[in-house]
CSV table of C-alpha atoms and ligand atoms in Angstrom, one decimal:
chain,number,residue,atom,x,y,z
A,1,MET,CA,-37.4,85.2,-31.4
A,2,PRO,CA,-35.3,84.0,-34.3
A,3,GLU,CA,-36.1,85.3,-37.8
A,4,SER,CA,-36.3,81.9,-39.5
A,5,PRO,CA,-36.3,78.2,-38.7
A,6,LEU,CA,-32.6,78.0,-39.9
A,7,GLU,CA,-31.6,80.6,-37.4
A,8,LEU,CA,-33.6,78.7,-34.8
A,9,LEU,CA,-31.7,75.6,-35.6
A,10,ASP,CA,-28.4,77.5,-35.2
A,11,GLN,CA,-29.5,78.7,-31.8
A,12,ILE,CA,-30.6,75.2,-30.8
A,13,GLU,CA,-27.3,73.8,-31.8
A,14,ALA,CA,-25.3,76.4,-30.0
A,15,SER,CA,-27.2,76.3,-26.7
A,16,ALA,CA,-27.3,72.5,-26.7
A,17,LEU,CA,-23.5,72.3,-27.2
A,18,SER,CA,-22.8,74.9,-24.6
A,19,ALA,CA,-25.1,73.1,-22.1
A,20,LEU,CA,-23.3,69.8,-23.0
A,21,GLY,CA,-19.9,71.4,-22.3
A,22,ALA,CA,-21.1,72.3,-18.8
A,23,VAL,CA,-22.1,68.6,-18.0
A,24,GLU,CA,-19.4,67.3,-15.6
A,25,ALA,CA,-20.9,64.1,-14.4
A,26,GLU,CA,-21.7,61.0,-16.4
A,27,ASP,CA,-25.1,60.6,-14.7
A,28,SER,CA,-26.2,64.1,-15.8
A,29,LEU,CA,-25.8,63.2,-19.5
A,30,GLU,CA,-29.2,61.5,-19.6
A,31,ALA,CA,-30.9,64.8,-18.4
A,32,TRP,CA,-29.1,66.6,-21.2
A,33,ARG,CA,-30.2,64.0,-23.8
A,34,VAL,CA,-33.9,64.3,-22.7
A,35,ALA,CA,-33.7,68.2,-22.8
A,36,HIS,CA,-32.0,68.5,-26.2
A,37,LEU,CA,-32.8,65.3,-28.1
A,38,GLY,CA,-35.9,64.1,-26.3
A,39,ARG,CA,-39.5,64.1,-27.6
A,40,SER,CA,-40.3,67.5,-26.1
A,41,SER,CA,-37.0,69.2,-27.1
A,42,PRO,CA,-36.9,72.3,-29.3
A,43,LEU,CA,-35.1,70.3,-32.0
A,44,MET,CA,-38.0,67.8,-32.1
A,45,GLY,CA,-40.3,70.8,-32.2
A,46,VAL,CA,-38.7,71.8,-35.5
A,47,PHE,CA,-39.3,68.4,-37.0
A,48,ASP,CA,-42.9,68.5,-35.8
A,49,ARG,CA,-43.5,71.8,-37.5
A,50,LEU,CA,-41.8,70.8,-40.7
A,51,GLY,CA,-45.1,69.8,-42.3
A,52,GLY,CA,-46.5,73.3,-41.8
A,53,LEU,CA,-43.7,75.1,-43.7
A,54,PRO,CA,-43.9,76.3,-47.2
A,55,LYS,CA,-43.0,73.4,-49.5
A,56,GLU,CA,-39.9,75.0,-51.0
A,57,GLU,CA,-38.3,75.6,-47.6
A,58,ARG,CA,-38.9,72.1,-46.3
A,59,PRO,CA,-35.8,70.3,-47.8
A,60,ALA,CA,-33.2,72.8,-46.6
A,61,ILE,CA,-34.6,73.0,-43.1
A,62,GLY,CA,-35.1,69.2,-42.9
A,63,ARG,CA,-31.5,68.7,-44.0
A,64,ARG,CA,-30.2,71.2,-41.5
A,65,ALA,CA,-32.4,69.7,-38.6
A,66,ASN,CA,-31.1,66.2,-39.3
A,67,GLU,CA,-27.6,67.6,-39.4
A,68,VAL,CA,-28.0,69.3,-36.0
A,69,LYS,CA,-29.5,66.0,-34.6
A,70,ARG,CA,-26.5,63.9,-35.8
A,71,LEU,CA,-24.1,66.5,-34.6
A,72,LEU,CA,-25.7,66.6,-31.1
A,73,GLU,CA,-25.8,62.8,-30.9
A,74,SER,CA,-22.1,62.5,-31.8
A,75,ALA,CA,-21.3,65.3,-29.4
A,76,LEU,CA,-23.1,63.4,-26.7
A,77,ALA,CA,-21.2,60.2,-27.4
A,78,GLU,CA,-17.9,62.1,-27.3
A,79,ARG,CA,-18.8,63.8,-24.0
A,80,ALA,CA,-19.8,60.5,-22.5
A,81,ALA,CA,-16.5,58.9,-23.5
A,82,LEU,CA,-14.6,61.9,-22.2
A,83,LEU,CA,-16.4,61.8,-18.8
A,84,ARG,CA,-15.8,58.1,-18.5
A,85,GLN,CA,-12.1,58.5,-19.2
A,86,GLN,CA,-11.9,61.3,-16.6
A,87,ALA,CA,-13.7,59.2,-14.0
A,88,LEU,CA,-11.4,56.3,-14.6
A,89,GLU,CA,-8.3,58.5,-14.3
A,90,ARG,CA,-9.7,59.9,-11.0
A,91,THR,CA,-10.2,56.4,-9.7
A,92,LEU,CA,-6.7,55.3,-10.7
A,93,LEU,CA,-5.2,58.3,-9.2
A,94,GLY,CA,-7.1,58.0,-5.9
A,95,GLU,CA,-6.3,54.3,-5.5
A,96,ARG,CA,-2.8,54.4,-6.7
A,97,LEU,CA,-0.8,51.4,-5.7
A,98,ASP,CA,1.7,52.4,-3.1
A,99,VAL,CA,4.7,50.1,-3.6
A,100,THR,CA,6.4,51.5,-0.5
A,101,LEU,CA,3.9,50.0,1.9
A,102,PRO,CA,5.3,47.0,3.7
A,103,GLY,CA,3.8,43.7,2.7
A,104,ARG,CA,1.7,41.5,5.0
A,105,ALA,CA,4.1,39.1,6.6
A,106,ARG,CA,3.3,35.5,6.0
A,107,PRO,CA,3.3,33.7,9.4
A,108,ARG,CA,6.1,31.1,9.6
A,109,GLY,CA,5.8,27.9,11.4
A,110,ARG,CA,8.4,26.6,13.8
A,111,LEU,CA,9.0,23.7,16.0
A,112,HIS,CA,6.9,23.4,19.2
A,113,ILE,CA,9.0,24.4,22.2
A,114,SER,CA,8.7,20.8,23.6
A,115,ASN,CA,10.2,19.5,20.4
A,116,GLN,CA,13.0,22.1,20.5
A,117,THR,CA,13.9,20.8,24.0
A,118,LEU,CA,13.6,17.2,22.9
A,119,ARG,CA,15.9,17.9,19.9
A,120,GLN,CA,18.5,19.4,22.2
A,121,ILE,CA,18.3,16.3,24.4
A,122,TYR,CA,18.7,14.1,21.3
A,123,ARG,CA,21.8,16.1,20.3
A,124,ILE,CA,23.4,15.7,23.6
A,125,PHE,CA,22.8,11.9,23.9
A,126,ALA,CA,23.6,11.4,20.2
A,127,GLU,CA,27.1,12.7,21.0
A,128,MET,CA,27.3,10.0,23.6
A,129,GLY,CA,26.3,7.3,21.1
A,130,PHE,CA,22.5,7.0,21.8
A,131,GLN,CA,20.0,6.6,19.0
A,132,VAL,CA,16.4,7.7,19.0
A,133,TYR,CA,13.9,4.8,19.1
A,134,ARG,CA,10.2,5.6,18.7
A,135,SER,CA,7.4,3.3,19.7
A,136,ARG,CA,3.6,3.3,19.7
A,137,ASP,CA,1.3,5.6,21.6
A,138,VAL,CA,-1.4,2.9,22.0
A,139,GLU,CA,-0.1,0.0,24.1
A,140,THR,CA,-1.3,-3.1,25.8
A,141,ASP,CA,-1.4,-3.5,29.6
A,142,GLU,CA,1.3,-6.2,29.2
A,143,TYR,CA,3.8,-3.8,27.6
A,144,ASN,CA,2.8,-0.7,29.5
A,145,PHE,CA,2.8,-2.4,33.0
A,146,GLN,CA,3.3,-6.1,33.3
A,147,LEU,CA,6.6,-6.6,31.4
A,148,LEU,CA,8.0,-3.6,33.3
A,149,ASN,CA,7.4,-5.3,36.6
A,150,PHE,CA,4.1,-3.7,37.4
A,151,PRO,CA,1.9,-6.8,38.0
A,152,PRO,CA,-1.9,-6.4,38.0
A,153,HIS,CA,-3.0,-4.6,41.2
A,154,HIS,CA,0.5,-3.3,41.8
A,155,PRO,CA,0.1,-0.1,43.8
A,156,ALA,CA,2.4,1.9,41.5
A,157,ARG,CA,-0.3,1.7,38.9
A,158,GLU,CA,-2.3,4.0,41.1
A,159,MET,CA,0.1,6.8,40.2
A,160,GLN,CA,-0.7,6.4,36.5
A,161,ASP,CA,-4.4,6.4,36.2
A,162,SER,CA,-4.9,5.4,32.6
A,163,TYR,CA,-7.0,6.0,29.5
A,164,TYR,CA,-8.2,2.5,28.6
A,165,ILE,CA,-9.6,1.9,25.1
A,166,ASP,CA,-12.8,-0.1,24.5
A,167,THR,CA,-11.7,-2.6,21.8
A,168,GLY,CA,-15.0,-4.4,21.7
A,169,THR,CA,-13.4,-7.7,22.8
A,170,GLU,CA,-12.8,-9.2,26.2
A,171,ARG,CA,-9.1,-8.9,26.9
A,172,GLY,CA,-9.0,-10.0,30.5
A,173,ASP,CA,-5.8,-8.9,32.2
A,174,ASN,CA,-4.4,-7.3,29.0
A,175,PRO,CA,-6.6,-4.3,28.1
A,176,VAL,CA,-5.5,-1.7,25.5
A,177,LEU,CA,-4.6,1.8,26.8
A,178,LEU,CA,-2.8,5.0,25.8
A,179,ARG,CA,0.7,4.6,27.1
A,180,THR,CA,1.3,6.3,30.5
A,181,HIS,CA,5.0,6.5,30.0
A,182,THR,CA,7.6,5.8,27.3
A,183,SER,CA,9.0,2.8,29.1
A,184,PRO,CA,7.0,0.1,27.1
A,185,GLY,CA,9.3,1.2,24.3
A,186,GLN,CA,12.2,-0.3,26.4
A,187,ILE,CA,10.7,-3.8,26.1
A,188,ARG,CA,9.9,-3.3,22.4
A,189,ALA,CA,13.4,-2.1,21.6
A,190,MET,CA,15.1,-4.8,23.7
A,191,ARG,CA,13.0,-7.6,22.1
A,192,GLU,CA,13.7,-6.2,18.6
A,193,LEU,CA,17.4,-6.1,19.2
A,194,ALA,CA,17.6,-9.4,21.1
A,195,ALA,CA,15.8,-11.1,18.2
A,196,LEU,CA,18.7,-10.1,15.9
A,197,ASN,CA,21.0,-12.4,17.9
A,198,PRO,CA,19.2,-14.2,20.7
A,199,ASP,CA,22.4,-15.8,22.1
A,200,ASN,CA,24.4,-12.6,22.1
A,201,PRO,CA,22.0,-9.7,22.1
A,202,PRO,CA,23.7,-6.4,21.0
A,203,ALA,CA,24.4,-3.6,23.4
A,204,VAL,CA,21.6,-1.0,23.7
A,205,ARG,CA,22.1,2.8,23.6
A,206,LEU,CA,18.7,4.3,23.0
A,207,ILE,CA,16.7,7.5,23.6
A,208,LEU,CA,12.9,6.9,23.7
A,209,PRO,CA,10.9,10.1,23.3
A,210,GLY,CA,7.1,10.5,22.9
A,211,MET,CA,3.7,11.6,24.1
A,212,CYS,CA,2.3,10.0,27.2
A,213,TYR,CA,-1.2,10.1,28.6
A,214,ARG,CA,-2.6,10.0,32.1
A,215,TYR,CA,-6.0,10.6,33.6
A,216,GLU,CA,-5.0,13.6,35.6
A,217,GLN,CA,-7.0,16.5,37.2
A,218,ILE,CA,-5.7,19.2,34.8
A,219,SER,CA,-4.0,22.1,36.6
A,220,ALA,CA,-1.1,24.4,36.3
A,221,ARG,CA,1.2,21.4,37.2
A,222,TYR,CA,-0.6,18.4,35.6
A,223,GLU,CA,-1.8,17.8,32.1
A,224,ILE,CA,-3.5,14.7,30.6
A,225,GLN,CA,-0.8,14.6,27.9
A,226,PHE,CA,2.9,15.3,28.1
A,227,THR,CA,6.1,14.3,26.4
A,228,GLN,CA,8.6,12.1,28.1
A,229,VAL,CA,12.1,11.1,27.1
A,230,GLU,CA,13.9,8.1,28.4
A,231,GLY,CA,17.3,6.7,28.0
A,232,LEU,CA,18.3,3.1,28.0
A,233,ALA,CA,21.8,1.5,28.0
A,234,ILE,CA,22.4,-2.2,28.3
A,235,GLY,CA,25.6,-4.1,28.0
A,236,GLU,CA,28.1,-6.2,29.9
A,237,HIS,CA,29.7,-4.6,33.0
A,238,ILE,CA,27.5,-1.5,33.0
A,239,THR,CA,27.4,-0.1,36.5
A,240,PHE,CA,25.7,2.6,38.5
A,241,GLY,CA,28.9,4.7,38.0
A,242,ASP,CA,28.2,4.7,34.3
A,243,LEU,CA,24.7,5.9,35.0
A,244,LYS,CA,26.0,8.8,37.2
A,245,GLY,CA,28.7,9.7,34.7
A,246,THR,CA,26.2,9.8,31.8
A,247,ILE,CA,23.7,12.0,33.8
A,248,ASN,CA,26.4,14.3,35.1
A,249,ASP,CA,27.6,14.8,31.6
A,250,PHE,CA,24.1,15.5,30.4
A,251,GLY,CA,23.6,18.1,33.2
A,252,ARG,CA,26.9,19.9,32.3
A,253,ARG,CA,25.9,20.1,28.7
A,254,VAL,CA,22.4,21.4,29.4
A,255,PHE,CA,23.0,23.7,32.4
A,256,GLY,CA,26.7,24.5,32.2
A,257,GLN,CA,30.1,23.0,33.1
A,258,GLY,CA,30.0,23.8,36.9
A,259,VAL,CA,26.5,22.3,37.6
A,260,ARG,CA,26.3,19.8,40.4
A,261,THR,CA,24.0,16.9,40.7
A,262,ARG,CA,22.6,14.9,43.5
A,263,PHE,CA,21.1,11.4,43.5
A,264,ARG,CA,18.3,10.6,46.1
A,265,ALA,CA,17.2,7.1,46.7
A,266,SER,CA,13.8,6.4,45.2
A,267,HIS,CA,11.6,3.5,44.0
A,268,PHE,CA,10.4,2.6,40.5
A,269,PRO,CA,9.1,-0.9,39.7
A,270,PHE,CA,11.4,-1.3,36.6
A,271,THR,CA,14.7,-0.2,38.1
A,272,GLU,CA,16.7,-1.4,41.1
A,273,PRO,CA,18.3,0.5,42.7
A,274,SER,CA,16.4,3.7,41.7
A,275,ALA,CA,17.2,7.3,42.2
A,276,GLU,CA,15.8,10.8,41.7
A,277,VAL,CA,18.3,13.2,40.2
A,278,ASP,CA,18.4,16.9,41.2
A,279,PHE,CA,20.5,19.4,39.4
A,280,GLU,CA,21.8,22.5,41.1
A,281,CYS,CA,19.5,25.4,40.3
A,282,PHE,CA,20.8,27.1,37.2
A,283,LEU,CA,19.1,30.4,38.1
A,284,CYS,CA,20.6,31.0,41.6
A,285,ASN,CA,23.6,28.6,41.4
A,286,GLY,CA,22.3,26.8,44.5
A,287,ALA,CA,21.8,29.9,46.6
A,288,GLY,CA,18.0,29.5,46.7
A,289,CYS,CA,15.3,31.3,44.6
A,290,PRO,CA,11.5,31.0,43.9
A,291,VAL,CA,12.1,28.6,41.0
A,292,CYS,CA,13.9,26.0,43.1
A,293,LYS,CA,11.6,26.9,46.1
A,294,TYR,CA,14.7,28.1,48.0
A,295,THR,CA,16.3,24.6,48.1
A,296,GLY,CA,19.0,25.3,45.5
A,297,TRP,CA,18.1,22.1,43.7
A,298,LEU,CA,15.8,21.3,40.8
A,299,GLU,CA,14.2,17.8,40.4
A,300,ILE,CA,14.9,16.9,36.8
A,301,MET,CA,14.7,13.1,36.3
A,302,GLY,CA,14.3,9.6,37.7
A,303,CYS,CA,16.7,6.8,37.0
A,304,GLY,CA,18.1,3.5,38.1
A,305,MET,CA,19.7,0.2,37.1
A,306,VAL,CA,17.4,-1.8,34.8
A,307,HIS,CA,15.5,-4.4,37.0
A,308,PRO,CA,16.6,-8.0,36.3
A,309,VAL,CA,12.9,-8.9,35.6
A,310,VAL,CA,12.8,-6.2,32.9
A,311,LEU,CA,16.1,-7.4,31.3
A,312,GLN,CA,14.7,-11.0,31.3
A,313,ASN,CA,11.4,-9.8,29.7
A,314,GLY,CA,13.4,-8.0,27.0
A,315,GLY,CA,15.4,-11.0,26.1
A,316,TYR,CA,18.6,-10.0,27.9
A,317,ASP,CA,20.1,-12.5,30.4
A,318,PRO,CA,20.4,-10.6,33.8
A,319,ALA,CA,23.2,-12.9,34.8
A,320,ARG,CA,25.3,-11.5,32.0
A,321,TYR,CA,23.8,-8.1,31.1
A,322,THR,CA,23.2,-5.0,33.2
A,323,GLY,CA,22.0,-1.6,32.2
A,324,PHE,CA,20.6,1.7,33.3
A,325,ALA,CA,17.6,3.8,32.4
A,326,PHE,CA,16.6,7.3,33.1
A,327,GLY,CA,13.6,9.5,32.2
A,328,MET,CA,12.5,13.1,32.3
A,329,GLY,CA,9.9,15.5,31.1
A,330,PRO,CA,10.8,18.0,28.4
A,331,GLU,CA,7.9,20.2,29.4
A,332,ARG,CA,9.3,20.4,33.0
A,333,LEU,CA,12.7,21.2,31.7
A,334,THR,CA,11.3,23.9,29.4
A,335,MET,CA,9.2,25.4,32.2
A,336,LEU,CA,12.2,25.7,34.5
A,337,ARG,CA,14.4,27.2,31.8
A,338,HIS,CA,11.9,29.7,30.5
A,339,ARG,CA,10.1,30.2,33.9
A,340,ILE,CA,6.8,29.1,32.5
A,341,GLU,CA,4.3,28.8,35.3
A,342,ASP,CA,1.5,26.8,33.7
A,343,ILE,CA,1.9,23.4,31.9
A,344,ARG,CA,-1.5,24.0,30.2
A,345,TYR,CA,0.1,26.5,27.8
A,346,PHE,CA,2.0,23.7,26.0
A,347,TRP,CA,-1.0,22.1,24.3
A,348,ALA,CA,-3.5,24.9,24.4
A,349,ASN,CA,-2.4,26.0,20.9
A,350,ASP,CA,-2.4,29.6,21.8
A,351,LEU,CA,0.0,31.3,19.3
A,352,ARG,CA,0.7,34.1,21.8
A,353,PHE,CA,2.5,31.4,23.8
A,354,LEU,CA,4.0,29.3,21.0
A,355,GLU,CA,5.4,32.3,19.1
A,356,GLN,CA,7.6,33.2,22.0
A,357,PHE,CA,10.0,30.3,21.3
B,401,ZN,ZN1,17.2,28.6,42.5
């Protein structure tokens, strides 16, 4: 036991400071505070016993006890600050920013593959003097069918089961529908141009692209929406030879200089005569392969000379003007070129498909 209260205070101070030096974690500081500065600590025992000491000893011991108390309090504060600083340094060290890590790439958008194909088609026909003409997706029966020489109950309408729109009014023979092909744009464009000069309508050189809609049973080959692109040329003295020359030139620019084409007689209500155009298979050069189903040919488009009734409906006198039209599907062209086997990929918005192009 210490000789005197002053010696006891020296001991309390020394042991408390050494215990504090051994505290390594911030959350152990409170235990130290309770043990060395708390109500039951030896230091507080000295204060408690102060009253029982001889009167002449009390001031010196009281002063010394207060001094030890202040000293321990400030040592505690210092230790707490030190431990906090060390903890912070450990955290910073452990979570150090590694600037050599590659950043997260920001995904970049791009044109849809159908639009890429469309733009290539625009470029080719632009070089031949054709301009792009856009028209509405929502059409009337009159523009979608009747003016294109599909009268009501015409059997060719059966090929284009349509999405009709409930307009809330009785429209008789002229209901509203989502266009089933881009051809109504032919009438709109012709009428717009003919209105500029009804007696001498200007020549027409147009490409009509856009989304079309048909009520199809969806399968790998059929979708209810698809893009179409048509061409329309009207003027004086335009012949079937001009049509063949234009399409042959298009084929060479898309599939290569040596590609052959063949025209097969066909029927469309809005052209007469009409033809289907096959291009020599660009994969096997005509030898036969799975893509061309071993025929050596790929069906790419339909075409024909604009029907006199359609010219008339567009405001062009069929006795003076002739013209040709052709149409194709950018999706089909894309499927052939990239060997895509399911048309449903185009509008399914699956990035795994879209990012490949
Ligand atoms: Zn082939």
